């Protein structure tokens, strides 16, 4: 394939700066170098994602450990409660004995005033409760106070540690989602299904999946039946719209639409000010049909809410063409005049392909925010 292409292409000028949309042909060695660089970047990003996944797993283990520590603290609180009840019981006994002491003291004073003997007073005093009971209660109170202080200190430290750990886990999870959604473009994709992007189904929103000739049931109907039965009984290899917002990149993993036109509507992971969109198709070097099923002319509209989407009253953001002869199969198109409006839905309308009358294939549709673009230019993350 490469030899056939090289024979028909003009000599590649490595020092010439290609204009946007210009046809740039690479020699076999140049293409191999570009492919190697792209593969290195993919490996590097995949390694970062795996590292973040390992950190998150470690945080989950620590979270389980903290939960066990919380359980132990709760058990300690129960023990303190039990000891508190014992102390309360001792206080009640002490209160009863105090009343008895007061009664006996009053009786002794009355007898003394009547001129009773000293032996009678000693006899009555011997009936007073021992002071050791009062001392024991005081010791119990001191021990309980110390235990409560230790428990409070441990609880405060554990709560602080837990808050820090949970915040760290949340931070790492957000970093993982951002890294996962950036993949090989370097910008977060708010249409990606893994972070919350969803295909809006319905004839007026998303074109039906291609149904091959001779197939009785429509492809979308077959897929619905399979989902209902939770088994791939009627499954086939025809890709649906969900593939256009996923990170699968094998040959054939695309959204196939009948004819030269089609549309795809996506609910974004969160409302954003759209700054650019990215279209992707299989590189024509690896396509047996020279990528003529790829989209060509297209438009992208933004919708701030469901009401605007229902009436299809959207704002035109991008109107451009996808070039299968471009040096990269992943092409990003900026919004010409970004507004301050945040859009919750994005609609891609394909108005033509590269002269394939039977079907059109869309491998990936991505939506990026203007804020992420600004951070990328400034070198932020």
PDB file of N, CA and C in Angstrom, residues 241-325:
ATOM      1  N   UNK A 241     -24.290   4.788  17.618  1.00  0.00           N
ATOM      2  CA  UNK A 241     -23.788   6.128  17.955  1.00  0.00           C
ATOM      3  C   UNK A 241     -22.949   6.160  19.220  1.00  0.00           C
ATOM      4  N   UNK A 242     -23.140   5.179  20.115  1.00  0.00           N
ATOM      5  CA  UNK A 242     -22.365   5.190  21.356  1.00  0.00           C
ATOM      6  C   UNK A 242     -20.872   5.044  21.101  1.00  0.00           C
ATOM      7  N   UNK A 243     -20.486   4.426  19.967  1.00  0.00           N
ATOM      8  CA  UNK A 243     -19.064   4.277  19.649  1.00  0.00           C
ATOM      9  C   UNK A 243     -18.405   5.614  19.341  1.00  0.00           C
ATOM     10  N   UNK A 244     -19.186   6.592  18.860  1.00  0.00           N
ATOM     11  CA  UNK A 244     -18.626   7.894  18.487  1.00  0.00           C
ATOM     12  C   UNK A 244     -18.222   8.730  19.688  1.00  0.00           C
ATOM     13  N   UNK A 245     -18.653   8.337  20.895  1.00  0.00           N
ATOM     14  CA  UNK A 245     -18.254   9.091  22.094  1.00  0.00           C
ATOM     15  C   UNK A 245     -17.493   8.191  23.069  1.00  0.00           C
ATOM     16  N   UNK A 246     -16.883   7.128  22.547  1.00  0.00           N
ATOM     17  CA  UNK A 246     -16.080   6.223  23.367  1.00  0.00           C
ATOM     18  C   UNK A 246     -14.632   6.291  22.902  1.00  0.00           C
ATOM     19  N   UNK A 247     -13.746   5.635  23.655  1.00  0.00           N
ATOM     20  CA  UNK A 247     -12.320   5.667  23.330  1.00  0.00           C
ATOM     21  C   UNK A 247     -11.858   4.416  22.579  1.00  0.00           C
ATOM     22  N   UNK A 248     -12.804   3.614  22.102  1.00  0.00           N
ATOM     23  CA  UNK A 248     -12.414   2.439  21.320  1.00  0.00           C
ATOM     24  C   UNK A 248     -11.945   2.876  19.931  1.00  0.00           C
ATOM     25  N   UNK A 249     -10.827   2.316  19.471  1.00  0.00           N
ATOM     26  CA  UNK A 249     -10.238   2.778  18.211  1.00  0.00           C
ATOM     27  C   UNK A 249      -9.884   1.645  17.258  1.00  0.00           C
ATOM     28  N   UNK A 250     -10.470   0.483  17.435  1.00  0.00           N
ATOM     29  CA  UNK A 250     -10.192  -0.600  16.502  1.00  0.00           C
ATOM     30  C   UNK A 250     -10.867  -0.323  15.165  1.00  0.00           C
ATOM     31  N   UNK A 251     -10.352  -0.918  14.135  1.00  0.00           N
ATOM     32  CA  UNK A 251     -10.939  -0.744  12.816  1.00  0.00           C
ATOM     33  C   UNK A 251     -12.372  -1.294  12.814  1.00  0.00           C
ATOM     34  N   UNK A 252     -13.307  -0.468  12.412  1.00  0.00           N
ATOM     35  CA  UNK A 252     -14.707  -0.849  12.395  1.00  0.00           C
ATOM     36  C   UNK A 252     -15.494  -0.359  13.595  1.00  0.00           C
ATOM     37  N   UNK A 253     -14.802   0.169  14.624  1.00  0.00           N
ATOM     38  CA  UNK A 253     -15.490   0.699  15.808  1.00  0.00           C
ATOM     39  C   UNK A 253     -15.951   2.131  15.533  1.00  0.00           C
ATOM     40  N   UNK A 254     -16.993   2.260  14.719  1.00  0.00           N
ATOM     41  CA  UNK A 254     -17.475   3.578  14.331  1.00  0.00           C
ATOM     42  C   UNK A 254     -18.997   3.587  14.278  1.00  0.00           C
ATOM     43  N   UNK A 255     -19.559   4.779  14.253  1.00  0.00           N
ATOM     44  CA  UNK A 255     -20.989   4.982  14.119  1.00  0.00           C
ATOM     45  C   UNK A 255     -21.310   5.010  12.622  1.00  0.00           C
ATOM     46  N   UNK A 256     -21.987   3.951  12.119  1.00  0.00           N
ATOM     47  CA  UNK A 256     -22.294   3.826  10.695  1.00  0.00           C
ATOM     48  C   UNK A 256     -23.698   4.352  10.412  1.00  0.00           C
ATOM     49  N   UNK A 257     -23.793   5.297   9.456  1.00  0.00           N
ATOM     50  CA  UNK A 257     -25.076   5.897   9.059  1.00  0.00           C
ATOM     51  C   UNK A 257     -25.317   5.661   7.572  1.00  0.00           C
ATOM     52  N   UNK A 258     -26.539   5.413   7.235  1.00  0.00           N
ATOM     53  CA  UNK A 258     -26.868   5.158   5.833  1.00  0.00           C
ATOM     54  C   UNK A 258     -26.802   6.453   5.030  1.00  0.00           C
ATOM     55  N   UNK A 259     -26.211   6.381   3.815  1.00  0.00           N
ATOM     56  CA  UNK A 259     -26.151   7.536   2.930  1.00  0.00           C
ATOM     57  C   UNK A 259     -24.981   8.458   3.231  1.00  0.00           C
ATOM     58  N   UNK A 260     -25.053   9.666   2.677  1.00  0.00           N
ATOM     59  CA  UNK A 260     -23.950  10.621   2.774  1.00  0.00           C
ATOM     60  C   UNK A 260     -24.156  11.636   3.900  1.00  0.00           C
ATOM     61  N   UNK A 261     -25.309  11.620   4.557  1.00  0.00           N
ATOM     62  CA  UNK A 261     -25.604  12.587   5.601  1.00  0.00           C
ATOM     63  C   UNK A 261     -25.989  11.874   6.895  1.00  0.00           C
ATOM     64  N   UNK A 262     -25.945  12.622   7.975  1.00  0.00           N
ATOM     65  CA  UNK A 262     -26.366  12.074   9.261  1.00  0.00           C
ATOM     66  C   UNK A 262     -26.137  13.103  10.354  1.00  0.00           C
ATOM     67  N   UNK A 263     -26.637  12.804  11.536  1.00  0.00           N
ATOM     68  CA  UNK A 263     -26.451  13.716  12.659  1.00  0.00           C
ATOM     69  C   UNK A 263     -26.352  12.930  13.966  1.00  0.00           C
ATOM     70  N   UNK A 264     -25.661  13.539  14.921  1.00  0.00           N
ATOM     71  CA  UNK A 264     -25.438  12.949  16.236  1.00  0.00           C
ATOM     72  C   UNK A 264     -25.591  14.047  17.292  1.00  0.00           C
ATOM     73  N   UNK A 265     -26.445  13.810  18.289  1.00  0.00           N
ATOM     74  CA  UNK A 265     -26.655  14.771  19.369  1.00  0.00           C
ATOM     75  C   UNK A 265     -26.173  14.147  20.677  1.00  0.00           C
ATOM     76  N   UNK A 266     -25.397  14.929  21.417  1.00  0.00           N
ATOM     77  CA  UNK A 266     -24.781  14.436  22.649  1.00  0.00           C
ATOM     78  C   UNK A 266     -25.111  15.373  23.808  1.00  0.00           C
ATOM     79  N   UNK A 267     -25.504  14.783  24.923  1.00  0.00           N
ATOM     80  CA  UNK A 267     -25.614  15.541  26.167  1.00  0.00           C
ATOM     81  C   UNK A 267     -24.252  15.525  26.833  1.00  0.00           C
ATOM     82  N   UNK A 268     -23.668  16.694  27.038  1.00  0.00           N
ATOM     83  CA  UNK A 268     -22.314  16.788  27.565  1.00  0.00           C
ATOM     84  C   UNK A 268     -22.269  16.414  29.047  1.00  0.00           C
ATOM     85  N   UNK A 269     -21.076  16.059  29.511  1.00  0.00           N
ATOM     86  CA  UNK A 269     -20.903  15.669  30.908  1.00  0.00           C
ATOM     87  C   UNK A 269     -21.294  16.798  31.854  1.00  0.00           C
ATOM     88  N   UNK A 270     -21.121  18.038  31.419  1.00  0.00           N
ATOM     89  CA  UNK A 270     -21.541  19.211  32.180  1.00  0.00           C
ATOM     90  C   UNK A 270     -21.637  20.386  31.219  1.00  0.00           C
ATOM     91  N   UNK A 271     -22.457  21.386  31.532  1.00  0.00           N
ATOM     92  CA  UNK A 271     -22.562  22.547  30.634  1.00  0.00           C
ATOM     93  C   UNK A 271     -21.226  23.289  30.563  1.00  0.00           C
ATOM     94  N   UNK A 272     -20.804  23.647  29.346  1.00  0.00           N
ATOM     95  CA  UNK A 272     -19.522  24.327  29.147  1.00  0.00           C
ATOM     96  C   UNK A 272     -19.662  25.377  28.057  1.00  0.00           C
ATOM     97  N   UNK A 273     -18.718  26.319  28.044  1.00  0.00           N
ATOM     98  CA  UNK A 273     -18.570  27.238  26.920  1.00  0.00           C
ATOM     99  C   UNK A 273     -17.708  26.515  25.893  1.00  0.00           C
ATOM    100  N   UNK A 274     -18.298  26.109  24.799  1.00  0.00           N
ATOM    101  CA  UNK A 274     -17.592  25.286  23.808  1.00  0.00           C
ATOM    102  C   UNK A 274     -16.578  26.136  23.059  1.00  0.00           C
ATOM    103  N   UNK A 275     -15.330  25.651  23.030  1.00  0.00           N
ATOM    104  CA  UNK A 275     -14.269  26.374  22.332  1.00  0.00           C
ATOM    105  C   UNK A 275     -13.793  25.685  21.065  1.00  0.00           C
ATOM    106  N   UNK A 276     -13.968  24.360  20.974  1.00  0.00           N
ATOM    107  CA  UNK A 276     -13.552  23.620  19.781  1.00  0.00           C
ATOM    108  C   UNK A 276     -14.180  22.236  19.800  1.00  0.00           C
ATOM    109  N   UNK A 277     -14.133  21.584  18.639  1.00  0.00           N
ATOM    110  CA  UNK A 277     -14.604  20.207  18.503  1.00  0.00           C
ATOM    111  C   UNK A 277     -13.557  19.424  17.719  1.00  0.00           C
ATOM    112  N   UNK A 278     -13.577  18.108  17.884  1.00  0.00           N
ATOM    113  CA  UNK A 278     -12.616  17.248  17.196  1.00  0.00           C
ATOM    114  C   UNK A 278     -13.354  16.100  16.515  1.00  0.00           C
ATOM    115  N   UNK A 279     -12.990  15.845  15.258  1.00  0.00           N
ATOM    116  CA  UNK A 279     -13.516  14.703  14.511  1.00  0.00           C
ATOM    117  C   UNK A 279     -12.373  13.746  14.225  1.00  0.00           C
ATOM    118  N   UNK A 280     -12.703  12.472  14.215  1.00  0.00           N
ATOM    119  CA  UNK A 280     -11.676  11.456  13.973  1.00  0.00           C
ATOM    120  C   UNK A 280     -12.229  10.365  13.068  1.00  0.00           C
ATOM    121  N   UNK A 281     -11.387   9.900  12.166  1.00  0.00           N
ATOM    122  CA  UNK A 281     -11.724   8.771  11.302  1.00  0.00           C
ATOM    123  C   UNK A 281     -10.483   7.895  11.189  1.00  0.00           C
ATOM    124  N   UNK A 282     -10.672   6.681  10.718  1.00  0.00           N
ATOM    125  CA  UNK A 282      -9.544   5.785  10.496  1.00  0.00           C
ATOM    126  C   UNK A 282      -8.613   6.370   9.450  1.00  0.00           C
ATOM    127  N   UNK A 283      -7.311   6.331   9.710  1.00  0.00           N
ATOM    128  CA  UNK A 283      -6.336   6.859   8.752  1.00  0.00           C
ATOM    129  C   UNK A 283      -6.496   6.157   7.408  1.00  0.00           C
ATOM    130  N   UNK A 284      -6.516   6.938   6.336  1.00  0.00           N
ATOM    131  CA  UNK A 284      -6.786   6.377   5.003  1.00  0.00           C
ATOM    132  C   UNK A 284      -5.739   5.346   4.581  1.00  0.00           C
ATOM    133  N   UNK A 285      -4.535   5.406   5.190  1.00  0.00           N
ATOM    134  CA  UNK A 285      -3.496   4.429   4.856  1.00  0.00           C
ATOM    135  C   UNK A 285      -3.913   3.030   5.283  1.00  0.00           C
ATOM    136  N   UNK A 286      -4.704   2.943   6.367  1.00  0.00           N
ATOM    137  CA  UNK A 286      -5.109   1.649   6.893  1.00  0.00           C
ATOM    138  C   UNK A 286      -6.528   1.271   6.474  1.00  0.00           C
ATOM    139  N   UNK A 287      -7.158   2.067   5.633  1.00  0.00           N
ATOM    140  CA  UNK A 287      -8.525   1.807   5.209  1.00  0.00           C
ATOM    141  C   UNK A 287      -8.542   1.193   3.818  1.00  0.00           C
ATOM    142  N   UNK A 288      -9.324   0.121   3.683  1.00  0.00           N
ATOM    143  CA  UNK A 288      -9.413  -0.541   2.382  1.00  0.00           C
ATOM    144  C   UNK A 288     -10.217   0.274   1.385  1.00  0.00           C
ATOM    145  N   UNK A 289     -11.040   1.217   1.882  1.00  0.00           N
ATOM    146  CA  UNK A 289     -11.865   2.053   1.001  1.00  0.00           C
ATOM    147  C   UNK A 289     -11.310   3.461   0.890  1.00  0.00           C
ATOM    148  N   UNK A 290     -10.037   3.656   1.224  1.00  0.00           N
ATOM    149  CA  UNK A 290      -9.387   4.958   1.150  1.00  0.00           C
ATOM    150  C   UNK A 290     -10.131   6.015   1.960  1.00  0.00           C
ATOM    151  N   UNK A 291     -10.823   5.586   2.997  1.00  0.00           N
ATOM    152  CA  UNK A 291     -11.508   6.483   3.943  1.00  0.00           C
ATOM    153  C   UNK A 291     -12.583   7.330   3.287  1.00  0.00           C
ATOM    154  N   UNK A 292     -13.177   6.846   2.183  1.00  0.00           N
ATOM    155  CA  UNK A 292     -14.206   7.659   1.529  1.00  0.00           C
ATOM    156  C   UNK A 292     -15.524   7.690   2.289  1.00  0.00           C
ATOM    157  N   UNK A 293     -15.641   6.882   3.340  1.00  0.00           N
ATOM    158  CA  UNK A 293     -16.850   6.933   4.161  1.00  0.00           C
ATOM    159  C   UNK A 293     -16.740   7.968   5.283  1.00  0.00           C
ATOM    160  N   UNK A 294     -15.593   8.630   5.379  1.00  0.00           N
ATOM    161  CA  UNK A 294     -15.396   9.627   6.421  1.00  0.00           C
ATOM    162  C   UNK A 294     -16.246  10.866   6.157  1.00  0.00           C
ATOM    163  N   UNK A 295     -16.662  11.577   7.208  1.00  0.00           N
ATOM    164  CA  UNK A 295     -17.395  12.832   7.006  1.00  0.00           C
ATOM    165  C   UNK A 295     -16.546  13.840   6.238  1.00  0.00           C
ATOM    166  N   UNK A 296     -17.220  14.716   5.552  1.00  0.00           N
ATOM    167  CA  UNK A 296     -16.522  15.800   4.851  1.00  0.00           C
ATOM    168  C   UNK A 296     -17.042  17.141   5.386  1.00  0.00           C
ATOM    169  N   UNK A 297     -18.080  17.679   4.778  1.00  0.00           N
ATOM    170  CA  UNK A 297     -18.664  18.907   5.294  1.00  0.00           C
ATOM    171  C   UNK A 297     -19.523  18.635   6.517  1.00  0.00           C
ATOM    172  N   UNK A 298     -19.404  19.489   7.521  1.00  0.00           N
ATOM    173  CA  UNK A 298     -20.194  19.275   8.738  1.00  0.00           C
ATOM    174  C   UNK A 298     -20.435  20.608   9.448  1.00  0.00           C
ATOM    175  N   UNK A 299     -21.420  20.585  10.355  1.00  0.00           N
ATOM    176  CA  UNK A 299     -21.743  21.736  11.193  1.00  0.00           C
ATOM    177  C   UNK A 299     -21.938  21.242  12.628  1.00  0.00           C
ATOM    178  N   UNK A 300     -21.648  22.101  13.580  1.00  0.00           N
ATOM    179  CA  UNK A 300     -21.860  21.777  14.992  1.00  0.00           C
ATOM    180  C   UNK A 300     -22.679  22.900  15.625  1.00  0.00           C
ATOM    181  N   UNK A 301     -23.776  22.495  16.295  1.00  0.00           N
ATOM    182  CA  UNK A 301     -24.656  23.449  16.969  1.00  0.00           C
ATOM    183  C   UNK A 301     -24.594  23.193  18.482  1.00  0.00           C
ATOM    184  N   UNK A 302     -24.783  24.265  19.248  1.00  0.00           N
ATOM    185  CA  UNK A 302     -24.846  24.154  20.697  1.00  0.00           C
ATOM    186  C   UNK A 302     -26.221  24.531  21.207  1.00  0.00           C
ATOM    187  N   UNK A 303     -26.673  23.818  22.264  1.00  0.00           N
ATOM    188  CA  UNK A 303     -27.998  24.059  22.853  1.00  0.00           C
ATOM    189  C   UNK A 303     -27.823  24.222  24.365  1.00  0.00           C
ATOM    190  N   UNK A 304     -28.315  25.321  24.927  1.00  0.00           N
ATOM    191  CA  UNK A 304     -28.103  25.557  26.360  1.00  0.00           C
ATOM    192  C   UNK A 304     -28.904  24.648  27.271  1.00  0.00           C
ATOM    193  N   UNK A 305     -30.075  24.178  26.811  1.00  0.00           N
ATOM    194  CA  UNK A 305     -30.912  23.343  27.676  1.00  0.00           C
ATOM    195  C   UNK A 305     -31.783  22.430  26.820  1.00  0.00           C
ATOM    196  N   UNK A 306     -32.554  21.567  27.500  1.00  0.00           N
ATOM    197  CA  UNK A 306     -33.392  20.586  26.807  1.00  0.00           C
ATOM    198  C   UNK A 306     -34.500  21.265  25.999  1.00  0.00           C
ATOM    199  N   UNK A 307     -35.009  22.377  26.497  1.00  0.00           N
ATOM    200  CA  UNK A 307     -36.084  23.076  25.784  1.00  0.00           C
ATOM    201  C   UNK A 307     -35.596  23.575  24.434  1.00  0.00           C
ATOM    202  N   UNK A 308     -34.403  24.161  24.407  1.00  0.00           N
ATOM    203  CA  UNK A 308     -33.833  24.624  23.143  1.00  0.00           C
ATOM    204  C   UNK A 308     -33.560  23.456  22.207  1.00  0.00           C
ATOM    205  N   UNK A 309     -33.150  22.323  22.783  1.00  0.00           N
ATOM    206  CA  UNK A 309     -32.883  21.147  21.956  1.00  0.00           C
ATOM    207  C   UNK A 309     -34.168  20.604  21.337  1.00  0.00           C
ATOM    208  N   UNK A 310     -35.236  20.560  22.099  1.00  0.00           N
ATOM    209  CA  UNK A 310     -36.506  20.043  21.591  1.00  0.00           C
ATOM    210  C   UNK A 310     -36.976  20.832  20.378  1.00  0.00           C
ATOM    211  N   UNK A 311     -36.776  22.138  20.425  1.00  0.00           N
ATOM    212  CA  UNK A 311     -37.200  22.991  19.305  1.00  0.00           C
ATOM    213  C   UNK A 311     -36.112  23.156  18.260  1.00  0.00           C
ATOM    214  N   UNK A 312     -34.936  22.522  18.516  1.00  0.00           N
ATOM    215  CA  UNK A 312     -33.784  22.612  17.607  1.00  0.00           C
ATOM    216  C   UNK A 312     -33.399  24.061  17.338  1.00  0.00           C
ATOM    217  N   UNK A 313     -33.548  24.891  18.381  1.00  0.00           N
ATOM    218  CA  UNK A 313     -33.131  26.288  18.292  1.00  0.00           C
ATOM    219  C   UNK A 313     -31.726  26.407  18.876  1.00  0.00           C
ATOM    220  N   UNK A 314     -30.737  26.012  18.085  1.00  0.00           N
ATOM    221  CA  UNK A 314     -29.362  26.020  18.558  1.00  0.00           C
ATOM    222  C   UNK A 314     -28.531  27.116  17.925  1.00  0.00           C
ATOM    223  N   UNK A 315     -27.320  27.278  18.457  1.00  0.00           N
ATOM    224  CA  UNK A 315     -26.389  28.280  17.938  1.00  0.00           C
ATOM    225  C   UNK A 315     -25.307  27.579  17.119  1.00  0.00           C
ATOM    226  N   UNK A 316     -25.119  28.045  15.879  1.00  0.00           N
ATOM    227  CA  UNK A 316     -24.091  27.464  15.023  1.00  0.00           C
ATOM    228  C   UNK A 316     -22.716  27.850  15.552  1.00  0.00           C
ATOM    229  N   UNK A 317     -21.909  26.836  15.868  1.00  0.00           N
ATOM    230  CA  UNK A 317     -20.595  27.081  16.450  1.00  0.00           C
ATOM    231  C   UNK A 317     -19.465  26.835  15.461  1.00  0.00           C
ATOM    232  N   UNK A 318     -19.574  25.753  14.696  1.00  0.00           N
ATOM    233  CA  UNK A 318     -18.505  25.376  13.760  1.00  0.00           C
ATOM    234  C   UNK A 318     -19.125  24.943  12.440  1.00  0.00           C
ATOM    235  N   UNK A 319     -18.556  25.385  11.351  1.00  0.00           N
ATOM    236  CA  UNK A 319     -18.906  24.920  10.007  1.00  0.00           C
ATOM    237  C   UNK A 319     -17.602  24.722   9.253  1.00  0.00           C
ATOM    238  N   UNK A 320     -17.247  23.470   8.990  1.00  0.00           N
ATOM    239  CA  UNK A 320     -15.932  23.178   8.429  1.00  0.00           C
ATOM    240  C   UNK A 320     -15.980  21.882   7.633  1.00  0.00           C
ATOM    241  N   UNK A 321     -14.804  21.421   7.196  1.00  0.00           N
ATOM    242  CA  UNK A 321     -14.680  20.189   6.414  1.00  0.00           C
ATOM    243  C   UNK A 321     -13.571  19.336   7.012  1.00  0.00           C
ATOM    244  N   UNK A 322     -13.830  18.049   7.069  1.00  0.00           N
ATOM    245  CA  UNK A 322     -12.834  17.071   7.517  1.00  0.00           C
ATOM    246  C   UNK A 322     -12.053  16.610   6.294  1.00  0.00           C
ATOM    247  N   UNK A 323     -10.716  16.660   6.388  1.00  0.00           N
ATOM    248  CA  UNK A 323      -9.856  16.363   5.237  1.00  0.00           C
ATOM    249  C   UNK A 323      -9.182  15.006   5.430  1.00  0.00           C
ATOM    250  N   UNK A 324      -9.531  14.040   4.602  1.00  0.00           N
ATOM    251  CA  UNK A 324      -8.938  12.702   4.744  1.00  0.00           C
ATOM    252  C   UNK A 324      -7.477  12.681   4.264  1.00  0.00           C
ATOM    253  N   UNK A 325      -7.039  13.736   3.568  1.00  0.00           N
ATOM    254  CA  UNK A 325      -5.656  13.793   3.102  1.00  0.00           C
ATOM    255  C   UNK A 325      -4.751  14.557   4.068  1.00  0.00           C
TER     256      UNK A 325
END
